[in-house]
Short mmCIF file of C-alpha atoms in Angstrom, two decimals:
data_model
loop_
_atom_site.label_atom_id
_atom_site.label_comp_id
_atom_site.label_asym_id
_atom_site.label_seq_id
_atom_site.Cartn_x
_atom_site.Cartn_y
_atom_site.Cartn_z
CA MET A 24 -0.29 -0.03 0.37
CA THR A 25 1.56 4.00 -0.30
CA HIS A 26 1.65 5.94 2.18
CA GLY A 27 -1.09 8.00 0.49
CA ALA A 28 -3.44 5.08 0.71
CA LYS A 29 -2.62 4.78 4.82
CA LEU A 30 -3.75 8.35 4.16
CA GLY A 31 -7.10 7.26 2.63
CA LEU A 32 -6.78 8.05 -0.75
CA ALA A 33 -6.42 4.65 -1.91
CA ILE A 34 -9.26 4.96 -4.15
CA GLY A 35 -7.40 7.57 -6.19
CA LEU A 36 -3.74 6.67 -6.00
CA GLY A 37 -1.90 5.79 -9.43
CA GLY A 38 -5.27 5.83 -11.46
CA ALA A 39 -6.34 2.99 -10.02
CA LEU A 40 -9.90 3.94 -9.78
CA VAL A 41 -11.22 0.34 -11.24
CA GLY A 42 -11.22 -1.41 -8.04
CA VAL A 43 -14.84 0.52 -6.99
CA LEU A 44 -15.88 0.87 -11.18
CA ALA A 45 -14.22 -1.84 -13.23
CA PRO A 46 -16.57 -4.74 -11.86
CA ALA A 47 -19.88 -2.86 -13.96
CA ALA A 48 -18.11 -2.93 -16.24
CA ALA A 49 -17.12 -6.92 -16.67
CA PHE A 50 -21.07 -7.78 -17.98
CA PHE A 51 -19.75 -6.00 -21.05
CA TRP A 52 -17.17 -8.49 -23.96
CA MET A 53 -17.11 -7.46 -27.51
CA ASN A 54 -15.57 -9.98 -29.50
CA ARG A 55 -14.74 -7.36 -32.45
CA PRO A 56 -14.00 -3.42 -31.91
CA LYS A 57 -15.15 -1.54 -33.83
CA PRO A 58 -12.80 0.46 -37.08
CA PRO A 59 -10.98 2.92 -36.04
CA LYS A 60 -12.76 6.21 -36.91
CA GLU A 61 -9.98 8.59 -39.22
CA PRO A 62 -6.78 8.80 -37.95
CA LEU A 63 -4.63 11.18 -36.52
CA ARG A 64 -1.71 14.01 -38.84
CA LEU A 65 0.25 14.54 -36.33
CA GLN A 66 1.62 18.30 -36.08
CA LEU A 67 4.26 20.25 -35.11
CA ASP A 68 4.33 23.53 -33.42
CA SER A 69 5.78 26.63 -35.09
CA ALA A 70 6.02 28.50 -32.55
CA GLY A 71 9.29 29.96 -30.69
CA PRO A 72 11.75 29.67 -29.26
CA TYR A 73 13.52 25.62 -29.29
CA VAL A 74 15.81 24.50 -28.01
CA VAL A 75 17.31 20.85 -27.80
CA LEU A 76 19.30 20.20 -24.75
CA ALA A 77 21.57 17.34 -23.80
CA THR A 78 23.52 16.41 -20.48
CA LYS A 79 27.18 15.70 -21.74
CA ARG A 80 26.91 12.21 -21.66
CA SER A 81 24.15 12.39 -24.34
CA ARG A 82 26.12 14.76 -26.27
CA GLU A 83 28.28 11.01 -27.79
CA ALA A 84 25.97 8.14 -26.96
CA TYR A 85 22.86 10.00 -28.93
CA ALA A 86 24.40 12.01 -31.61
CA PRO A 87 22.49 11.09 -33.84
CA ALA A 88 18.92 11.63 -32.32
CA ILE A 89 19.87 14.78 -31.54
CA GLN A 90 21.44 15.61 -34.98
CA LYS A 91 18.40 13.86 -36.40
CA ALA A 92 16.11 16.15 -33.43
CA LEU A 93 17.70 19.91 -35.09
CA ALA A 94 16.62 18.55 -38.15
CA LEU A 95 13.12 18.85 -37.02
CA HIS A 96 12.63 22.10 -35.60
CA ALA A 97 15.43 24.32 -37.77
CA GLY A 98 16.96 26.91 -35.52
CA ALA A 99 16.86 25.32 -32.67
CA GLU A 100 19.15 26.12 -30.03
CA ARG A 101 21.98 23.28 -28.78
CA LEU A 102 22.94 22.95 -25.37
CA GLU A 103 24.55 21.27 -23.08
CA PHE A 104 23.68 20.97 -19.30
CA GLU A 105 25.61 18.46 -16.21
CA PRO A 106 22.12 17.58 -14.66
CA ASP A 107 23.53 18.55 -10.92
CA HIS A 108 24.13 21.50 -12.26
CA LEU A 109 21.08 23.98 -13.88
CA ASP A 110 22.50 27.32 -12.25
CA ALA A 111 24.59 27.83 -15.15
CA LEU A 112 21.85 26.16 -17.31
CA LEU A 113 19.30 28.87 -16.47
CA ASP A 114 21.22 31.07 -16.79
CA GLU A 115 21.46 30.44 -20.26
CA LEU A 116 17.23 29.73 -20.58
CA LYS A 117 16.64 33.15 -19.07
CA LYS A 118 18.98 34.80 -21.97
CA LYS A 119 16.77 32.67 -24.71
CA GLN A 120 13.38 32.54 -22.42
CA PRO A 121 12.40 29.69 -25.27
CA ARG A 122 8.92 27.98 -25.50
CA TYR A 123 9.83 24.19 -25.56
CA ALA A 124 12.64 21.87 -24.75
CA LEU A 125 13.93 18.82 -25.89
CA VAL A 126 16.43 17.18 -23.91
CA PHE A 127 18.21 14.98 -23.83
CA ILE A 128 19.18 12.73 -20.78
CA GLN A 129 20.64 9.31 -19.99
CA PRO A 130 18.21 6.73 -17.73
CA GLU A 131 20.67 6.54 -14.67
CA GLU A 132 20.39 10.41 -14.82
CA LEU A 133 16.29 10.49 -13.65
CA ASP A 134 15.00 10.30 -11.48
CA VAL A 135 12.84 12.44 -10.03
CA ASN A 136 14.61 14.91 -8.49
CA PHE A 137 15.87 15.71 -11.16
CA ALA A 138 11.85 16.44 -12.03
CA TRP A 139 11.82 18.44 -9.18
CA GLN A 140 14.21 20.62 -9.50
CA TRP A 141 13.82 21.06 -13.28
CA LEU A 142 10.75 21.68 -12.76
CA LYS A 143 11.27 24.59 -10.21
CA MET A 144 13.26 25.93 -12.33
CA THR A 145 11.19 25.71 -15.75
CA ALA A 146 8.93 28.09 -13.59
CA GLN A 147 12.19 30.79 -12.78
CA LEU A 148 12.48 32.63 -15.96
CA ASP A 149 9.90 35.30 -15.19
CA ASP A 150 8.45 35.78 -11.90
CA ASP A 151 5.27 33.73 -11.37
CA PRO A 152 4.73 30.28 -10.39
CA PHE A 153 4.43 28.66 -13.34
CA VAL A 154 6.01 26.77 -15.81
CA ASP A 155 7.70 29.06 -18.50
CA VAL A 156 9.85 25.61 -20.55
CA ARG A 157 7.35 22.59 -21.89
CA THR A 158 9.43 19.82 -21.52
CA GLY A 159 10.07 16.13 -23.65
CA PHE A 160 12.47 14.19 -22.16
CA VAL A 161 14.53 11.23 -24.79
CA THR A 162 16.36 8.72 -22.47
CA SER A 163 17.38 4.77 -23.83
CA ALA A 164 19.37 2.75 -22.67
CA ARG A 165 19.92 1.79 -26.08
CA PRO A 166 20.93 5.17 -28.55
CA GLU A 167 19.78 3.65 -31.31
CA ALA A 168 16.25 3.31 -28.93
CA ALA A 169 16.60 7.24 -28.77
CA GLU A 170 17.46 8.03 -32.37
CA ALA A 171 14.20 5.57 -33.56
CA PHE A 172 12.03 7.31 -30.88
CA VAL A 173 12.78 11.10 -32.38
CA ASP A 174 12.88 8.95 -36.02
CA ARG A 175 9.14 8.29 -34.69
CA MET A 176 7.98 11.88 -33.79
CA ALA A 177 9.42 13.85 -37.72
CA ARG A 178 7.19 10.98 -39.52
CA ALA A 179 4.44 11.89 -37.55
CA ALA A 180 4.87 15.35 -37.36
CA ASN A 181 5.27 14.96 -40.71
CA GLY A 182 2.17 12.75 -41.85
CA GLN A 183 4.65 9.77 -42.50
CA LEU A 184 3.07 7.59 -39.45
CA LEU A 185 -0.10 7.26 -39.33
CA VAL A 186 -1.96 7.38 -36.17
CA PRO A 187 -5.68 5.64 -36.14
CA GLY A 188 -8.96 7.35 -34.40
CA ALA A 189 -9.07 4.84 -31.99
CA CYS A 190 -8.72 5.27 -27.38
CA VAL A 191 -8.24 1.84 -25.60
CA ASP A 192 -8.44 2.55 -21.88
CA ASN A 193 -6.94 -0.43 -20.02
CA LEU A 194 -8.51 0.11 -16.49
CA GLY A 195 -5.67 -2.57 -14.82
CA PRO A 196 -6.46 -5.12 -12.41
CA VAL A 197 -9.55 -5.74 -10.80
CA GLU A 198 -9.00 -7.93 -7.22
CA GLN A 199 -12.54 -8.49 -6.90
CA ALA A 200 -12.96 -10.52 -10.33
CA PRO A 201 -11.57 -14.16 -11.24
CA PRO A 202 -7.87 -13.48 -11.39
CA ALA A 203 -8.19 -15.02 -15.10
CA MET A 204 -11.12 -12.90 -16.09
CA PHE A 205 -10.31 -10.40 -19.45
CA ASN A 206 -13.12 -8.23 -21.44
CA THR A 207 -12.72 -6.19 -24.06
CA PHE A 208 -15.94 -3.65 -23.95
CA PRO A 209 -16.83 -0.47 -25.92
CA ALA A 210 -16.24 3.24 -24.59
CA ALA A 211 -14.59 4.29 -21.79
CA MET A 212 -16.42 4.55 -18.43
CA MET A 213 -13.61 7.22 -17.42
CA LEU A 214 -13.83 9.62 -20.48
CA PRO A 215 -16.42 11.15 -21.84
CA ASP A 216 -18.85 9.62 -23.77
CA ALA A 217 -17.69 12.53 -26.55
CA LEU A 218 -14.60 11.03 -26.81
CA GLY A 219 -16.24 9.33 -29.28
CA GLN A 220 -16.98 12.24 -31.81
CA ARG A 221 -13.41 11.96 -32.59
CA PHE A 222 -12.24 8.24 -31.78
CA THR A 223 -13.66 4.86 -31.66
CA ALA A 224 -13.47 4.12 -28.43
CA ARG A 225 -12.78 0.75 -26.06
CA SER A 226 -12.31 -0.06 -21.59
CA ILE A 227 -10.13 -3.98 -21.04
CA SER A 228 -10.46 -5.01 -18.23
CA HIS A 229 -9.04 -8.23 -16.49
CA GLY A 230 -8.51 -10.14 -13.04
CA LYS A 231 -5.62 -10.45 -11.25
CA SER A 232 -3.85 -12.34 -13.74
CA GLY A 233 -6.07 -11.78 -16.67
CA PHE A 234 -3.33 -9.64 -18.62
CA THR A 235 -1.30 -12.78 -19.89
CA ASP A 236 0.78 -13.04 -23.30
CA GLU A 237 -2.25 -13.77 -25.43
CA ARG A 238 -3.12 -10.86 -23.86
CA LEU A 239 -0.68 -8.62 -25.52
CA ALA A 240 -2.88 -7.71 -28.82
CA SER A 241 -5.30 -6.39 -27.33
CA MET A 242 -4.13 -2.64 -27.50
CA GLU A 243 -3.11 -3.03 -31.22
CA GLY A 244 -5.16 -0.40 -32.97
CA ALA A 245 -5.22 2.58 -30.73
CA GLY A 246 -3.74 6.24 -31.77
CA LEU A 247 -4.81 7.02 -27.62
CA VAL A 248 -4.52 4.76 -25.38
CA HIS A 249 -3.71 4.46 -21.48
CA PHE A 250 -3.00 2.54 -18.29
CA GLY A 251 -4.32 2.31 -14.85
CA GLY A 252 -3.67 0.37 -11.86
CA HIS A 253 -0.81 1.08 -9.18
CA GLY A 254 2.61 0.10 -10.30
CA HIS A 255 5.80 -0.56 -9.89
CA PRO A 256 8.70 0.75 -11.91
CA ASP A 257 8.92 -2.97 -13.42
CA ARG A 258 4.85 -2.82 -13.48
CA ILE A 259 1.54 -2.47 -13.34
CA ASP A 260 0.68 -3.63 -10.65
CA ASP A 261 -0.66 -7.30 -11.16
CA GLY A 262 -0.82 -6.18 -15.12
CA LEU A 263 1.44 -5.58 -17.99
CA ARG A 264 4.89 -6.55 -16.85
CA ALA A 265 8.10 -4.30 -18.00
CA VAL A 266 9.66 -7.95 -19.62
CA GLN A 267 5.88 -8.70 -21.67
CA LEU A 268 6.21 -5.70 -23.62
CA PRO A 269 8.39 -6.58 -26.45
CA GLY A 270 6.06 -8.19 -26.96
CA LEU A 271 2.99 -6.27 -27.00
CA LYS A 272 1.10 -4.58 -29.82
CA LEU A 273 1.09 -1.27 -30.29
CA SER A 274 0.34 1.20 -33.11
CA PRO A 275 1.69 3.78 -33.70
CA SER A 276 0.46 6.12 -30.29
CA VAL A 277 0.80 8.33 -27.57
CA VAL A 278 1.01 6.61 -24.57
CA PHE A 279 -0.89 7.69 -21.05
CA ASN A 280 -0.17 6.31 -17.99
CA GLY A 281 -1.82 6.60 -14.26
CA ALA A 282 0.29 3.33 -12.83
CA CYS A 283 2.86 4.73 -10.26
CA TYR A 284 6.45 5.08 -10.78
CA THR A 285 6.07 3.56 -14.59
CA GLY A 286 8.57 6.36 -16.00
CA VAL A 287 11.69 5.04 -13.97
CA THR A 288 14.53 5.13 -16.21
CA TYR A 289 16.74 3.61 -13.36
CA ARG A 290 16.47 5.06 -9.37
CA TRP A 291 13.81 5.49 -7.33
CA TYR A 292 12.64 6.43 -4.12
CA ASP A 293 10.07 3.12 -2.12
CA GLN A 294 8.58 4.79 0.89
CA THR A 295 5.54 1.50 0.90
CA THR A 296 6.92 0.89 4.75
CA GLY A 297 6.65 4.30 5.65
CA GLU A 298 10.70 5.27 4.70
CA THR A 299 12.54 6.36 1.63
CA VAL A 300 13.91 3.19 0.49
CA GLU A 301 16.75 4.59 -2.35
CA LYS A 302 16.10 1.68 -5.18
CA THR A 303 17.27 0.49 -9.22
CA VAL A 304 15.42 -0.77 -11.98
CA GLN A 305 17.37 -2.10 -14.30
CA PRO A 306 17.12 -1.19 -18.12
CA ASP A 307 15.67 -4.50 -19.37
CA ASP A 308 13.25 -4.63 -16.32
CA SER A 309 12.15 -0.80 -16.96
CA PHE A 310 8.98 -0.84 -17.91
CA CYS A 311 9.60 2.97 -19.36
CA LEU A 312 12.47 1.97 -20.82
CA ARG A 313 11.02 -0.62 -22.66
CA MET A 314 7.41 1.31 -23.56
CA LEU A 315 9.63 3.80 -25.56
CA GLU A 316 11.37 1.26 -27.68
CA LYS A 317 7.82 -0.13 -28.72
CA ASP A 318 5.60 2.07 -31.28
CA VAL A 319 5.18 5.66 -29.22
CA ALA A 320 5.37 9.30 -30.67
CA GLY A 321 4.53 10.19 -27.11
CA TYR A 322 4.72 9.16 -23.04
CA LEU A 323 3.40 10.56 -19.42
CA ALA A 324 3.71 8.47 -17.29
CA ALA A 325 5.20 9.68 -13.41
CA LEU A 326 8.41 9.23 -11.33
CA HIS A 327 6.91 8.83 -8.14
CA PRO A 328 3.09 7.25 -6.86
CA ASP A 329 0.36 9.32 -5.72
CA HIS A 330 -0.94 11.61 -9.08
CA GLY A 331 -4.69 10.33 -8.99
CA MET A 332 -7.12 11.51 -11.52
CA PRO A 333 -4.14 14.17 -13.72
CA VAL A 334 -3.37 11.41 -16.30
CA TYR A 335 -7.02 11.36 -17.51
CA GLN A 336 -7.29 15.25 -16.87
CA GLU A 337 -4.31 15.01 -19.14
CA MET A 338 -6.13 13.35 -22.09
CA GLU A 339 -10.00 15.78 -21.65
CA TYR A 340 -7.07 18.78 -22.15
CA LEU A 341 -6.26 17.20 -25.10
CA ALA A 342 -9.48 16.79 -26.28
CA CYS A 343 -10.91 20.08 -25.61
CA GLU A 344 -8.79 22.58 -26.73
CA GLY A 345 -5.73 19.86 -29.42
CA ALA A 346 -2.70 21.65 -27.88
CA PRO A 347 0.72 20.44 -28.17
CA LEU A 348 2.03 17.91 -25.48
CA GLY A 349 4.66 20.07 -23.60
CA ASP A 350 0.87 22.44 -23.36
CA VAL A 351 -0.50 19.65 -21.75
CA ILE A 352 1.56 18.44 -19.45
CA LYS A 353 1.85 22.15 -18.48
CA HIS A 354 -1.66 22.08 -17.65
CA THR A 355 -0.93 18.77 -14.94
CA TYR A 356 1.50 21.20 -12.99
CA ASP A 357 -0.25 24.79 -13.81
CA GLY A 358 -2.95 22.50 -11.48
CA VAL A 359 -0.23 21.23 -9.17
CA VAL A 360 0.02 25.10 -8.77
CA LEU A 361 -3.03 25.75 -7.59
CA GLY A 362 -4.09 22.91 -5.46
CA ALA A 363 -1.45 24.07 -3.65
CA GLY A 364 -2.17 27.39 -3.24
CA GLY A 365 -1.06 29.52 -6.08
CA LYS A 366 2.99 28.61 -6.22
CA LEU A 367 5.35 25.13 -6.65
CA PRO A 368 5.16 23.28 -3.35
CA ASP A 369 7.76 22.01 -1.03
CA LEU A 370 9.62 19.25 -3.55
CA GLU A 371 13.02 18.82 -1.18
CA PRO A 372 14.80 16.15 -3.32
CA LEU A 373 14.30 12.63 -1.38
CA SER A 374 17.26 10.49 -0.20
CA PRO A 375 17.80 6.59 2.18
CA GLY A 376 15.60 8.31 5.00
CA ALA A 377 13.85 11.29 4.19
CA THR A 378 10.90 12.56 6.37
CA LEU A 379 7.79 11.41 4.34
CA PRO A 380 4.92 13.87 3.64
CA THR A 381 1.98 14.33 6.17
CA THR A 382 -0.99 15.47 4.72
CA PRO A 383 -3.12 13.99 1.47
CA ALA A 384 -2.37 16.86 -0.60
CA ASP A 385 1.80 16.87 0.51
CA VAL A 386 1.56 13.17 -0.90
CA MET A 387 -0.91 14.21 -4.34
CA LEU A 388 0.85 17.63 -4.85
CA ARG A 389 4.10 16.26 -5.26
CA GLY A 390 3.61 12.68 -7.09
CA THR A 391 1.86 15.11 -9.57
CA ALA A 392 4.70 17.11 -9.63
CA ALA A 393 6.35 14.20 -11.18
CA ARG A 394 4.42 13.12 -14.02
CA VAL A 395 7.21 14.11 -17.15
CA LEU A 396 6.07 13.76 -20.67
CA PHE A 397 8.94 11.44 -23.16
CA GLY A 398 8.65 13.14 -26.55
CA ASP A 399 8.86 16.18 -28.19
CA PRO A 400 6.77 19.19 -26.36
CA ALA A 401 5.88 20.88 -29.23
CA LEU A 402 3.94 17.65 -31.17
CA ILE A 403 -0.26 18.27 -31.79
CA VAL A 404 -1.63 14.84 -31.67
CA CYS A 405 -5.27 16.25 -33.16
CA ASP A 406 -7.21 19.40 -33.31
CA HIS A 407 -9.57 20.49 -30.23
CA PHE A 408 -12.85 18.18 -31.04
CA LEU A 409 -14.52 18.81 -27.59
CA PRO A 410 -15.84 21.91 -25.81
CA GLY A 411 -14.32 23.53 -22.67
CA PRO A 412 -15.38 22.58 -19.06
CA PHE A 413 -16.30 26.63 -18.65
CA SER A 414 -17.62 29.73 -21.02
CA VAL A 415 -15.23 32.42 -19.05
CA VAL A 416 -16.37 36.34 -19.53
CA SER A 417 -14.98 39.18 -17.71
CA HIS A 418 -15.59 42.54 -17.80
CA GLU A 419 -13.04 45.88 -15.69
CA GLU A 420 -15.40 48.12 -13.72
CA GLY A 421 -12.34 50.39 -11.63
CA GLY A 422 -9.81 48.85 -10.66
CA ARG A 423 -11.41 45.88 -9.96
CA LEU A 424 -12.21 42.84 -12.83
CA LYS A 425 -15.55 41.04 -12.60
CA ILE A 426 -15.42 37.54 -13.51
CA GLN A 427 -18.20 35.16 -14.59
CA ALA A 428 -16.52 31.29 -15.55
CA THR A 429 -19.99 29.38 -16.22
CA VAL A 430 -20.25 25.53 -17.27
CA SER A 431 -20.78 24.51 -20.98
CA ASN A 432 -19.10 21.39 -21.05
CA PRO A 433 -20.57 19.39 -17.91
CA ASP A 434 -20.01 16.02 -20.16
CA LEU A 435 -16.18 15.95 -19.12
CA LYS A 436 -15.52 13.68 -15.84
CA SER A 437 -11.57 14.62 -14.55
CA THR A 438 -11.58 18.05 -14.67
CA PHE A 439 -14.13 18.74 -12.50
CA THR A 440 -12.59 16.64 -10.02
CA ASP A 441 -10.18 18.17 -7.47
CA THR A 442 -7.32 14.98 -6.80
CA PHE A 443 -6.03 16.71 -4.11
CA TYR A 444 -8.27 17.40 -1.64
CA ASN A 445 -12.00 15.79 -0.20
CA ASP A 446 -12.72 18.36 3.08
CA LEU A 447 -15.49 19.76 2.27
CA ASN A 448 -17.62 16.58 2.11
CA PRO A 449 -15.60 13.49 3.67
CA GLN A 450 -17.84 10.92 2.77
CA ALA A 451 -16.93 11.70 -1.30
CA PRO A 452 -13.10 10.83 -2.47
CA PHE A 453 -13.09 14.03 -3.49
CA ASN A 454 -13.83 17.00 -3.63
CA ASP A 455 -15.44 18.87 -7.50
CA ARG A 456 -13.52 22.12 -8.88
CA ALA A 457 -14.57 24.48 -10.77
CA LEU A 458 -10.14 25.82 -12.43
CA PHE A 459 -10.27 28.05 -15.25
CA ARG A 460 -8.48 30.91 -16.45
CA VAL A 461 -9.15 34.85 -17.74
CA GLU A 462 -7.30 36.97 -19.34
CA LEU A 463 -5.95 40.10 -17.58
CA PRO A 464 -6.98 43.65 -19.29
CA ALA A 465 -3.95 46.15 -21.13
CA GLY A 466 -1.77 47.24 -17.48
CA TRP A 467 -2.89 43.92 -15.02
CA GLU A 468 0.49 42.03 -14.21
CA ARG A 469 -0.47 41.31 -10.56
CA VAL A 470 -3.31 41.02 -8.72
CA SER A 471 -3.79 41.25 -4.91
CA ALA A 472 -6.85 39.32 -4.11
CA VAL A 473 -9.73 37.40 -5.04
CA ASN A 474 -13.09 38.32 -4.21
CA GLY A 475 -16.75 38.51 -3.69
CA ILE A 476 -17.16 34.09 -4.71
CA ARG A 477 -20.50 32.61 -5.15
CA VAL A 478 -20.85 29.28 -6.71
CA THR A 479 -24.81 28.94 -7.88
CA ALA A 480 -25.91 26.16 -9.33
CA ALA A 481 -29.80 25.30 -10.44
CA GLY A 482 -30.90 28.93 -8.68
CA LYS A 483 -29.47 27.98 -5.70
CA THR A 484 -26.13 28.66 -3.90
CA VAL A 485 -23.04 25.92 -3.53
CA PRO A 486 -20.91 26.39 -1.14
CA HIS A 487 -17.79 27.04 -1.91
CA ARG A 488 -13.92 27.27 -0.60
CA LEU A 489 -10.70 29.62 -2.97
CA ILE A 490 -7.82 26.43 -3.48
CA GLY A 491 -5.66 29.20 -5.29
CA TYR A 492 -5.31 31.49 -7.61
CA ALA A 493 -1.84 33.03 -9.04
CA VAL A 494 -1.76 35.20 -12.21
CA GLU A 495 0.74 33.29 -15.50
CA ARG A 496 2.74 36.14 -17.20
CA ASP A 497 3.46 34.22 -21.55
CA GLY A 498 4.48 37.20 -23.63
CA ARG A 499 2.08 39.79 -24.75
CA HIS A 500 -0.31 38.45 -22.21
CA SER A 501 -1.05 38.30 -18.92
CA TRP A 502 -3.72 35.30 -16.43
CA LEU A 503 -5.25 34.71 -13.96
CA HIS A 504 -5.48 32.03 -12.77
CA ALA A 505 -8.12 30.33 -10.20
CA GLN A 506 -9.46 27.10 -8.86
CA ILE A 507 -12.43 27.13 -6.64
CA ASP A 508 -13.72 24.02 -4.67
CA VAL A 509 -17.21 22.44 -4.08
CA PRO A 510 -19.25 19.64 -2.23
CA ALA A 511 -18.49 16.42 -4.25
CA GLU A 512 -22.28 14.43 -3.04
CA GLY A 513 -19.59 11.97 -4.50
CA PHE A 514 -17.67 10.22 -6.62
CA GLN A 515 -18.03 12.70 -9.92
CA GLN A 516 -21.03 13.88 -8.82
CA SER A 517 -22.12 17.63 -7.62
CA PRO A 518 -24.47 20.15 -8.12
CA LEU A 519 -21.61 22.32 -9.47
CA ARG A 520 -22.04 19.66 -12.66
CA ALA A 521 -23.89 20.96 -14.74
CA GLU A 522 -24.56 23.35 -17.67
CA GLY A 523 -25.47 27.12 -16.75
CA SER A 524 -24.39 26.14 -13.20
CA THR A 525 -21.88 29.57 -12.80
CA VAL A 526 -18.63 31.25 -10.95
CA GLU A 527 -18.59 34.80 -10.26
CA LEU A 528 -15.42 36.39 -8.32
CA VAL A 529 -13.56 39.17 -8.51
CA ALA A 530 -10.31 40.42 -8.68
CA GLU A 531 -8.78 43.06 -7.15
CA HIS A 532 -6.13 44.91 -9.27
#
């Protein structure tokens, strides 16, 4: 059991919601999935600047891969750095102000401590708490695999590699199911039904010994793949294991992994015993390294446990925004900032014997901040095809900005879920949330206070709590981000989840 599970959040850790939800799915069975919809034609965001970075140890080992990346991004600048000395790199990034960074790094150089330090550094290009550099990583124990990974991204961006218009949601093992059970059924329970506008969706649920080698073709034909369940660096617990991945059949795809530790490439920190123990995983046993050798163009996963719902939030954000993968992972980091009250949380490095966080929110915030993108951050997977959760309008009046956010797409699911808190109704696993941003008028570079908050649903006032707000400066634009929570009545149930529900607030200049 993870530390977060001991703190009462077992339902959400590592995306492991299937123990509660999937048994109902066991009644459905589909032998032949419906054909995929129109293939996705990936492309690159042309906004810049773009930098290609490499650790000094990666300079020679990944030289062919680095050259392919530079050829893909004409005009990109190349920088080298030492993972243990990011201060000098920060000075360079402040001068160049890149929007995107592709980082080549050795597996043993990348761990949760480096990821947290990188996150903090890339939020320091200006004085707001949000990430300024959208980052993707390239790594491999085999240099030729790193080159092949970059080549796949390039061929996808050039239209030579088509990604199928289908989605598979592998929910992970179901503890209550017979061990050998393996079911495939239509739709994706944890994603909005409207996903079917762009993807043929299907889900997989299985027993604790159900994902056998005979099931390795079960995700073929999908362009978006999600893995759920608890995890370790070498496996999804009671599910797919790293040693099976060479035989796994995957179509060209982008993979979202919600299982704990499945982004680990070498060093990791085990906290299941109540204390921090440093461990390592060998290359052939690393789920992440093995996955990056498959036919994937992007992989989002975590280097630490306890990151709950954000993996599904990433997929919903992708559908609503059509954003590059770098913006998708940035959206997760933005959620961490707001969940921590408008600032980056404490991300002090782990070491053997390190004290564990003491509250569920601290556990989940740090775990979510450990999610990373492997792949090109400028890669756009699809155009947006779903409306966003809120329609936001504002008007300035006497040095104050009155803002109203109206629910415009209540069919979204995880977007409205606050994975960090359940204090407003402890009987529900999580609070519900309204998380949105609004562009500030010219001349507004800061907000001194947010007040006058009112949440209304079906003509009635709804209790609420301001979780956090902060101003982000992005080029010539300034944005106010805010998160207001409301009590949930159950899992993904609250009065907020109705079209026309509103959140009103006043920002003071």
